[in-house]
């Protein structure tokens, strides 16, 4: 980097280029949304057959192209802004050194050398002559600095010391600019896409590498932006987002999509945009890693003779594979299954059960993580504009791999609640935001899973309020199923449950003995227990008498005080079967018409006698 180049550098040109890339990113995002939520939705709602399916497949690829363009152009925009900011800082240092040198009567040459005038006390009748010093960078070597300072003090011309200072400042600015250029050049080159029209798993995996590269190089830039509040409330998060400029918002989404996607209180459209990037990146990386693992041996089992009996055992080959790859293979396979289920919901936008019903609204991904059991929050319809919101908490064995069933329950609820909502918009949300117990026997009798997840649930509910844009606060219903009701109870027990209605379904207990302790208005706690659902009995006879504190009361018991809604389903998992009273009653509560829900006589309370 030479002096002329840095003097001529115009940060505004790069900032304008960044604005252009950001505009392309926004246009690509808009095109993707139009394809997904209007064009494809319209086809699914009105057409069927081979031609329609072929068109949807082609449009899906086009949507993928636009999403990739949106993401990569966003990264380019942020990288250019970061580069311009750092180069501008180096240029300001150079300009300040040049101005100070001129004010001191020094002249700076084209090579950065500094010529200083004659000056100082006469020596042998002559004023010490001027001279020229060359630019250098400030040394961190103490000895070299000491020698330079000694030369300055010994020189008879005081302008010599000034020139040395100016030259060093010029050298530092040039070195800083050279370092910035060397740092950013490979990062920007890495953002160049493959020369083809196919967005592959490798491309999306590279997006993560690009993000890491730009994020690492752009740390100064990101640190210069307003930072999200540390441990902030949803209201704090919302206020932080509101103060950001469009450039700053784009930078946060492009460099920290996982962080932005997890911030309660931010607009649902923003969280969805960020989390879909994380989803696509993760799915690509997981698929590539899974493809690299040898497939499990075809012969998993064999038989051996033992005491005259044939015993079925794993083959040695399979045992060796399982020891080396089994856990990771299982995690990747199950996680990809869950990610594909989320994508399946995206691809169902516009789909109607029949011609008399509306097609499903656009979906919003409000959180996503694949690590461990996984996290995913999926909304049907925009919660920020909905008059009625319903948040569903699944129970024991819930995890990312099984999320399709939980998503389907809320799509069914959305359809019926929308029919009952008098034309007001409805949003139903699947909240898999905690580590649910994974074993009915070993895990579900203990409430620490609920206590650990309750704070996150409370923050999410508060976030729905902070991000809502309607003039009227939304009517919000919390629906818990099985152990999910336990988490709902813990959330009410340990904080403020930001809800108007609570529906408990197949509940083993909610950690509090009375409905009035669920932190919603009196008469707005509802319960369903279907014939043949053994889970409430497990709560009565098991949970209440073991790890859980308090009376042995479950929401199905009369003394709990919930309104008991009729059910016409059987077992623990049929409450959301389409066309049932069990589903209709829940939907009526969600739509604000709980008074129309059919009630039944409560199940007699089991009484313990010593």
Coordinates of C-alpha atoms in Angstrom, one line a residue, residues 61-434:
X61 CA -35.1 -24.9 -7.0
X62 CA -35.6 -21.2 -8.0
X63 CA -36.5 -20.3 -4.5
X64 CA -33.3 -22.0 -3.3
X65 CA -31.3 -20.0 -5.8
X66 CA -32.8 -16.7 -4.6
X67 CA -32.3 -17.6 -0.9
X68 CA -28.6 -18.4 -1.6
X69 CA -28.3 -15.1 -3.5
X70 CA -29.9 -13.3 -0.6
X71 CA -27.6 -14.8 1.9
X72 CA -24.3 -14.4 0.0
X73 CA -25.1 -10.9 -1.2
X74 CA -25.8 -9.9 2.4
X75 CA -22.4 -11.2 3.4
X76 CA -20.7 -9.3 0.5
X77 CA -22.5 -6.1 1.6
X78 CA -21.3 -6.5 5.2
X79 CA -17.8 -7.4 4.1
X80 CA -17.6 -4.3 2.0
X81 CA -18.8 -2.1 4.7
X82 CA -16.4 -3.6 7.2
X83 CA -13.5 -3.2 4.7
X84 CA -14.5 0.5 4.0
X85 CA -14.7 1.2 7.7
X86 CA -11.2 -0.1 8.4
X87 CA -9.6 1.5 5.4
X88 CA -11.3 4.8 6.3
X89 CA -9.7 4.6 9.7
X90 CA -6.3 4.2 8.2
X91 CA -6.9 7.0 5.7
X92 CA -8.0 9.4 8.5
X93 CA -4.7 8.6 10.3
X94 CA -2.8 9.4 7.1
X95 CA -4.7 12.6 6.5
X96 CA -4.1 13.8 10.1
X97 CA -0.4 13.1 9.8
X98 CA -0.2 15.0 6.4
X99 CA -2.1 18.0 7.8
X100 CA 0.0 18.2 10.9
X101 CA 3.2 17.9 8.8
X102 CA 2.1 20.7 6.6
X103 CA 1.2 22.9 9.6
X104 CA 4.7 22.3 11.0
X105 CA 6.3 23.4 7.7
X106 CA 7.3 19.9 6.6
X107 CA 6.7 18.6 3.1
X108 CA 5.7 15.0 2.4
X109 CA 7.0 13.4 -0.7
X110 CA 5.2 11.0 -3.0
X111 CA 7.0 8.1 -1.3
X112 CA 5.9 9.2 2.1
X113 CA 9.2 10.7 3.1
X114 CA 9.1 13.9 5.2
X115 CA 11.3 16.9 4.4
X116 CA 11.8 19.3 7.3
X117 CA 13.1 22.9 7.2
X118 CA 16.2 24.4 8.8
X119 CA 15.8 25.4 12.3
X120 CA 17.1 25.5 15.8
X121 CA 20.0 27.4 17.5
X122 CA 22.9 28.4 15.4
X123 CA 25.9 26.1 15.4
X124 CA 29.2 27.7 14.4
X125 CA 27.2 30.6 13.1
X126 CA 24.8 28.5 11.0
X127 CA 21.2 27.5 11.6
X128 CA 21.0 23.6 11.4
X129 CA 20.0 22.6 8.0
X130 CA 16.8 20.8 7.1
X131 CA 16.6 17.3 5.7
X132 CA 14.5 14.3 4.7
X133 CA 13.5 11.2 6.7
X134 CA 11.8 8.1 5.3
X135 CA 8.5 6.7 6.6
X136 CA 8.7 3.7 8.9
X137 CA 6.3 1.9 11.2
X138 CA 6.6 2.4 15.0
X139 CA 8.7 -0.4 16.3
X140 CA 7.7 -2.5 19.3
X141 CA 11.4 -3.1 19.9
X142 CA 12.4 -1.1 23.0
X143 CA 16.1 -0.9 22.0
X144 CA 15.2 0.5 18.5
X145 CA 12.8 3.0 20.0
X146 CA 15.4 4.1 22.5
X147 CA 18.0 4.6 19.7
X148 CA 15.6 6.6 17.7
X149 CA 14.7 8.8 20.6
X150 CA 18.3 9.4 21.4
X151 CA 18.9 10.5 17.8
X152 CA 16.0 12.9 18.0
X153 CA 17.3 14.5 21.2
X154 CA 20.9 14.8 19.9
X155 CA 19.9 16.3 16.5
X156 CA 20.5 20.1 16.6
X157 CA 17.4 20.8 14.4
X158 CA 14.2 20.3 16.5
X159 CA 12.3 19.9 13.2
X160 CA 14.1 16.5 12.8
X161 CA 12.2 15.0 15.7
X162 CA 8.9 16.3 14.4
X163 CA 9.6 14.9 10.9
X164 CA 10.4 11.5 12.5
X165 CA 7.1 11.6 14.3
X166 CA 5.2 12.5 11.1
X167 CA 7.0 9.9 9.1
X168 CA 6.3 7.2 11.7
X169 CA 2.6 8.1 11.7
X170 CA 2.5 7.9 7.9
X171 CA 4.2 4.6 8.0
X172 CA 1.8 3.3 10.6
X173 CA -1.2 4.4 8.5
X174 CA 0.2 2.8 5.3
X175 CA 1.0 -0.5 7.2
X176 CA -2.5 -0.5 8.7
X177 CA -4.1 0.0 5.3
X178 CA -1.9 -2.8 3.8
X179 CA -2.8 -5.2 6.6
X180 CA -6.6 -4.4 6.1
X181 CA -6.2 -5.0 2.3
X182 CA -4.3 -8.2 2.8
X183 CA -6.9 -9.4 5.4
X184 CA -10.0 -8.7 3.3
X185 CA -8.9 -9.6 -0.2
X186 CA -9.1 -13.4 0.4
X187 CA -12.3 -13.1 2.3
X188 CA -14.0 -11.2 -0.5
X189 CA -12.6 -13.6 -3.1
X190 CA -14.0 -16.5 -1.1
X191 CA -17.5 -15.0 -1.5
X192 CA -17.5 -15.8 -5.2
X193 CA -20.1 -18.4 -6.0
X194 CA -19.5 -21.5 -8.1
X195 CA -20.0 -21.0 -11.9
X196 CA -23.2 -23.1 -12.1
X197 CA -26.9 -22.8 -11.6
X198 CA -27.2 -25.5 -8.9
X199 CA -27.2 -24.5 -5.2
X200 CA -25.8 -27.7 -3.7
X201 CA -25.2 -28.9 -0.1
X202 CA -21.6 -27.9 -0.7
X203 CA -22.7 -24.4 -1.5
X204 CA -24.7 -24.0 1.7
X205 CA -22.0 -25.6 3.7
X206 CA -19.6 -23.0 2.3
X207 CA -22.0 -20.2 3.4
X208 CA -21.1 -21.2 7.0
X209 CA -17.4 -20.9 6.1
X210 CA -18.0 -17.6 4.5
X211 CA -19.8 -16.3 7.5
X212 CA -17.0 -17.4 9.8
X213 CA -14.4 -15.8 7.6
X214 CA -16.2 -12.5 7.3
X215 CA -17.1 -12.5 11.0
X216 CA -13.5 -13.1 12.0
X217 CA -12.2 -10.4 9.7
X218 CA -15.0 -8.0 10.5
X219 CA -14.7 -8.2 14.3
X220 CA -13.8 -4.5 14.6
X221 CA -16.8 -3.6 12.4
X222 CA -19.2 -5.8 14.3
X223 CA -17.9 -4.5 17.6
X224 CA -18.4 -0.9 16.4
X225 CA -22.2 -1.6 16.0
X226 CA -24.7 -1.2 18.8
X227 CA -24.5 -4.5 20.7
X228 CA -27.6 -6.6 21.8
X229 CA -28.3 -6.1 25.5
X230 CA -26.5 -8.7 27.6
X231 CA -29.2 -11.0 29.2
X232 CA -31.7 -8.5 28.0
X233 CA -35.5 -8.9 28.3
X234 CA -37.6 -9.3 25.1
X235 CA -38.5 -5.6 25.5
X236 CA -34.8 -4.7 25.7
X237 CA -34.1 -6.8 22.6
X238 CA -36.9 -5.1 20.7
X239 CA -35.7 -1.7 21.6
X240 CA -32.1 -2.6 20.5
X241 CA -33.4 -3.8 17.1
X242 CA -35.5 -0.7 16.6
X243 CA -32.5 1.7 17.0
X244 CA -30.4 -0.1 14.4
X245 CA -30.1 1.2 10.8
X246 CA -30.8 -1.0 7.9
X247 CA -27.1 -1.5 7.3
X248 CA -26.6 -2.5 10.9
X249 CA -29.6 -4.9 10.9
X250 CA -28.3 -6.5 7.7
X251 CA -24.8 -7.0 9.3
X252 CA -26.2 -8.7 12.3
X253 CA -28.4 -11.1 10.3
X254 CA -25.6 -11.9 7.9
X255 CA -22.9 -12.5 10.5
X256 CA -24.8 -13.7 13.5
X257 CA -28.0 -15.4 12.2
X258 CA -28.0 -17.9 15.0
X259 CA -27.9 -15.1 17.6
X260 CA -30.5 -13.0 15.9
X261 CA -32.8 -15.9 15.3
X262 CA -32.8 -16.7 19.0
X263 CA -33.6 -13.2 20.4
X264 CA -37.1 -13.1 21.8
X265 CA -38.8 -9.8 21.1
X266 CA -37.4 -9.3 17.6
X267 CA -39.9 -9.3 14.7
X268 CA -41.0 -12.7 13.5
X269 CA -40.0 -11.9 10.0
X270 CA -36.4 -11.2 11.1
X271 CA -36.1 -14.3 13.2
X272 CA -37.5 -16.4 10.4
X273 CA -35.0 -15.0 7.9
X274 CA -32.1 -15.6 10.3
X275 CA -33.2 -19.1 11.3
X276 CA -33.8 -20.3 7.8
X277 CA -30.2 -19.5 7.0
X278 CA -29.1 -21.5 10.0
X279 CA -31.4 -24.4 9.0
X280 CA -30.1 -24.5 5.4
X281 CA -26.5 -24.3 6.5
X282 CA -27.0 -27.0 9.2
X283 CA -28.9 -29.3 6.9
X284 CA -26.2 -29.1 4.3
X285 CA -23.3 -29.7 6.7
X286 CA -25.1 -32.6 8.3
X287 CA -25.9 -34.2 5.0
X288 CA -22.4 -33.9 3.8
X289 CA -21.1 -35.4 7.0
X290 CA -23.6 -38.2 6.9
X291 CA -22.6 -39.0 3.3
X292 CA -19.0 -39.3 4.4
X293 CA -19.8 -41.9 7.0
X294 CA -19.8 -45.6 5.8
X295 CA -23.3 -47.0 5.7
X296 CA -24.1 -49.5 8.5
X297 CA -23.4 -53.1 7.6
X298 CA -26.2 -54.9 5.9
X299 CA -26.0 -57.8 8.3
X300 CA -26.7 -56.4 11.7
X301 CA -27.8 -59.5 13.4
X302 CA -26.6 -63.1 13.7
X303 CA -27.4 -66.1 15.8
X304 CA -25.1 -68.0 18.1
X305 CA -25.7 -71.3 20.0
X306 CA -25.8 -70.9 23.7
X307 CA -26.7 -73.8 26.1
X308 CA -28.6 -75.4 23.3
X309 CA -30.5 -72.3 22.4
X310 CA -30.1 -69.9 19.5
X311 CA -29.4 -66.3 20.7
X312 CA -29.8 -63.3 18.5
X313 CA -26.8 -61.0 18.7
X314 CA -25.2 -58.2 16.7
X315 CA -22.5 -59.2 14.2
X316 CA -18.9 -58.3 15.0
X317 CA -18.9 -56.2 11.9
X318 CA -21.9 -54.2 13.0
X319 CA -20.5 -53.8 16.5
X320 CA -17.3 -52.3 15.2
X321 CA -19.2 -49.9 12.9
X322 CA -21.5 -48.9 15.8
X323 CA -18.6 -48.2 18.1
X324 CA -16.9 -45.9 15.6
X325 CA -19.9 -44.2 13.9
X326 CA -23.1 -45.2 15.6
X327 CA -23.9 -42.3 17.9
X328 CA -22.9 -39.6 15.3
X329 CA -24.8 -41.5 12.5
X330 CA -27.9 -41.7 14.6
X331 CA -27.7 -38.0 15.6
X332 CA -27.2 -36.9 12.0
X333 CA -30.0 -39.1 10.6
X334 CA -32.5 -38.1 13.2
X335 CA -31.7 -34.4 13.0
X336 CA -32.0 -34.4 9.2
X337 CA -35.4 -36.1 9.6
X338 CA -36.5 -33.2 11.8
X339 CA -35.1 -30.6 9.4
X340 CA -36.9 -32.2 6.5
X341 CA -40.1 -32.1 8.5
X342 CA -39.7 -28.4 9.0
X343 CA -39.0 -28.0 5.3
X344 CA -42.1 -30.1 4.6
X345 CA -44.2 -27.5 6.5
X346 CA -42.6 -24.7 4.5
X347 CA -43.6 -26.6 1.4
X348 CA -47.1 -27.0 2.6
X349 CA -47.9 -23.3 2.6
X350 CA -51.1 -22.7 0.6
X351 CA -52.2 -26.3 1.0
X352 CA -55.9 -26.8 1.9
X353 CA -57.7 -29.9 3.1
X354 CA -60.5 -29.2 0.7
X355 CA -61.9 -26.5 -1.5
X356 CA -64.0 -25.0 1.3
X357 CA -61.0 -24.2 3.5
X358 CA -58.2 -21.7 3.4
X359 CA -54.8 -23.0 2.6
X360 CA -52.1 -23.0 5.3
X361 CA -50.5 -19.6 5.8
X362 CA -46.8 -18.9 5.5
X363 CA -44.7 -20.6 8.2
X364 CA -42.2 -18.8 10.4
X365 CA -39.1 -20.4 12.0
X366 CA -38.6 -18.6 15.2
X367 CA -35.8 -20.7 16.6
X368 CA -33.6 -23.5 15.3
X369 CA -30.8 -25.6 16.8
X370 CA -29.7 -29.1 15.9
X371 CA -27.4 -29.8 18.8
X372 CA -28.5 -32.4 21.4
X373 CA -32.2 -33.2 21.2
X374 CA -32.6 -30.1 19.0
X375 CA -34.7 -26.9 19.3
X376 CA -37.3 -25.6 16.9
X377 CA -40.2 -23.1 17.1
X378 CA -42.5 -23.1 14.1
X379 CA -45.4 -20.8 13.7
X380 CA -48.4 -21.0 11.3
X381 CA -49.1 -17.4 10.3
X382 CA -47.3 -14.3 11.5
X383 CA -47.7 -14.1 15.3
X384 CA -46.8 -10.3 15.2
X385 CA -50.0 -9.5 13.3
X386 CA -52.3 -12.3 14.7
X387 CA -55.3 -11.4 16.8
X388 CA -55.2 -14.9 18.3
X389 CA -52.0 -16.7 19.2
X390 CA -51.7 -20.3 20.5
X391 CA -48.4 -21.7 21.8
X392 CA -48.2 -25.5 22.0
X393 CA -45.7 -27.3 24.3
X394 CA -45.1 -31.0 23.5
X395 CA -44.2 -33.5 26.2
X396 CA -42.2 -36.6 26.9
X397 CA -40.1 -38.0 23.9
X398 CA -40.4 -34.7 22.0
X399 CA -37.3 -33.8 20.1
X400 CA -36.3 -32.5 16.7
X401 CA -36.5 -35.8 14.9
X402 CA -40.2 -36.2 15.9
X403 CA -41.3 -32.6 15.4
X404 CA -43.5 -33.4 12.3
X405 CA -46.3 -34.7 14.5
X406 CA -46.2 -31.7 16.8
X407 CA -46.2 -29.3 13.8
X408 CA -49.2 -31.2 12.3
X409 CA -51.1 -30.8 15.6
X410 CA -50.8 -27.0 15.3
X411 CA -51.7 -26.9 11.6
X412 CA -54.9 -28.8 12.5
X413 CA -55.5 -26.3 15.3
X414 CA -54.9 -23.4 13.0
X415 CA -57.4 -24.6 10.4
X416 CA -60.2 -25.1 12.9
X417 CA -59.5 -22.0 15.0
X418 CA -59.4 -19.9 11.8
X419 CA -62.8 -21.2 10.9
X420 CA -64.1 -20.0 14.3
X421 CA -62.2 -16.7 14.6
X422 CA -64.7 -14.5 12.8
X423 CA -62.2 -13.5 10.2
X424 CA -59.5 -12.5 12.6
X425 CA -56.0 -13.7 11.9
X426 CA -54.7 -16.7 13.9
X427 CA -51.2 -17.9 14.6
X428 CA -50.5 -21.3 16.1
X429 CA -47.0 -22.1 17.3
X430 CA -45.1 -25.3 18.1
X431 CA -42.7 -24.5 20.8
X432 CA -39.9 -27.1 21.1
X433 CA -37.7 -24.9 23.1
X434 CA -36.6 -27.2 25.9

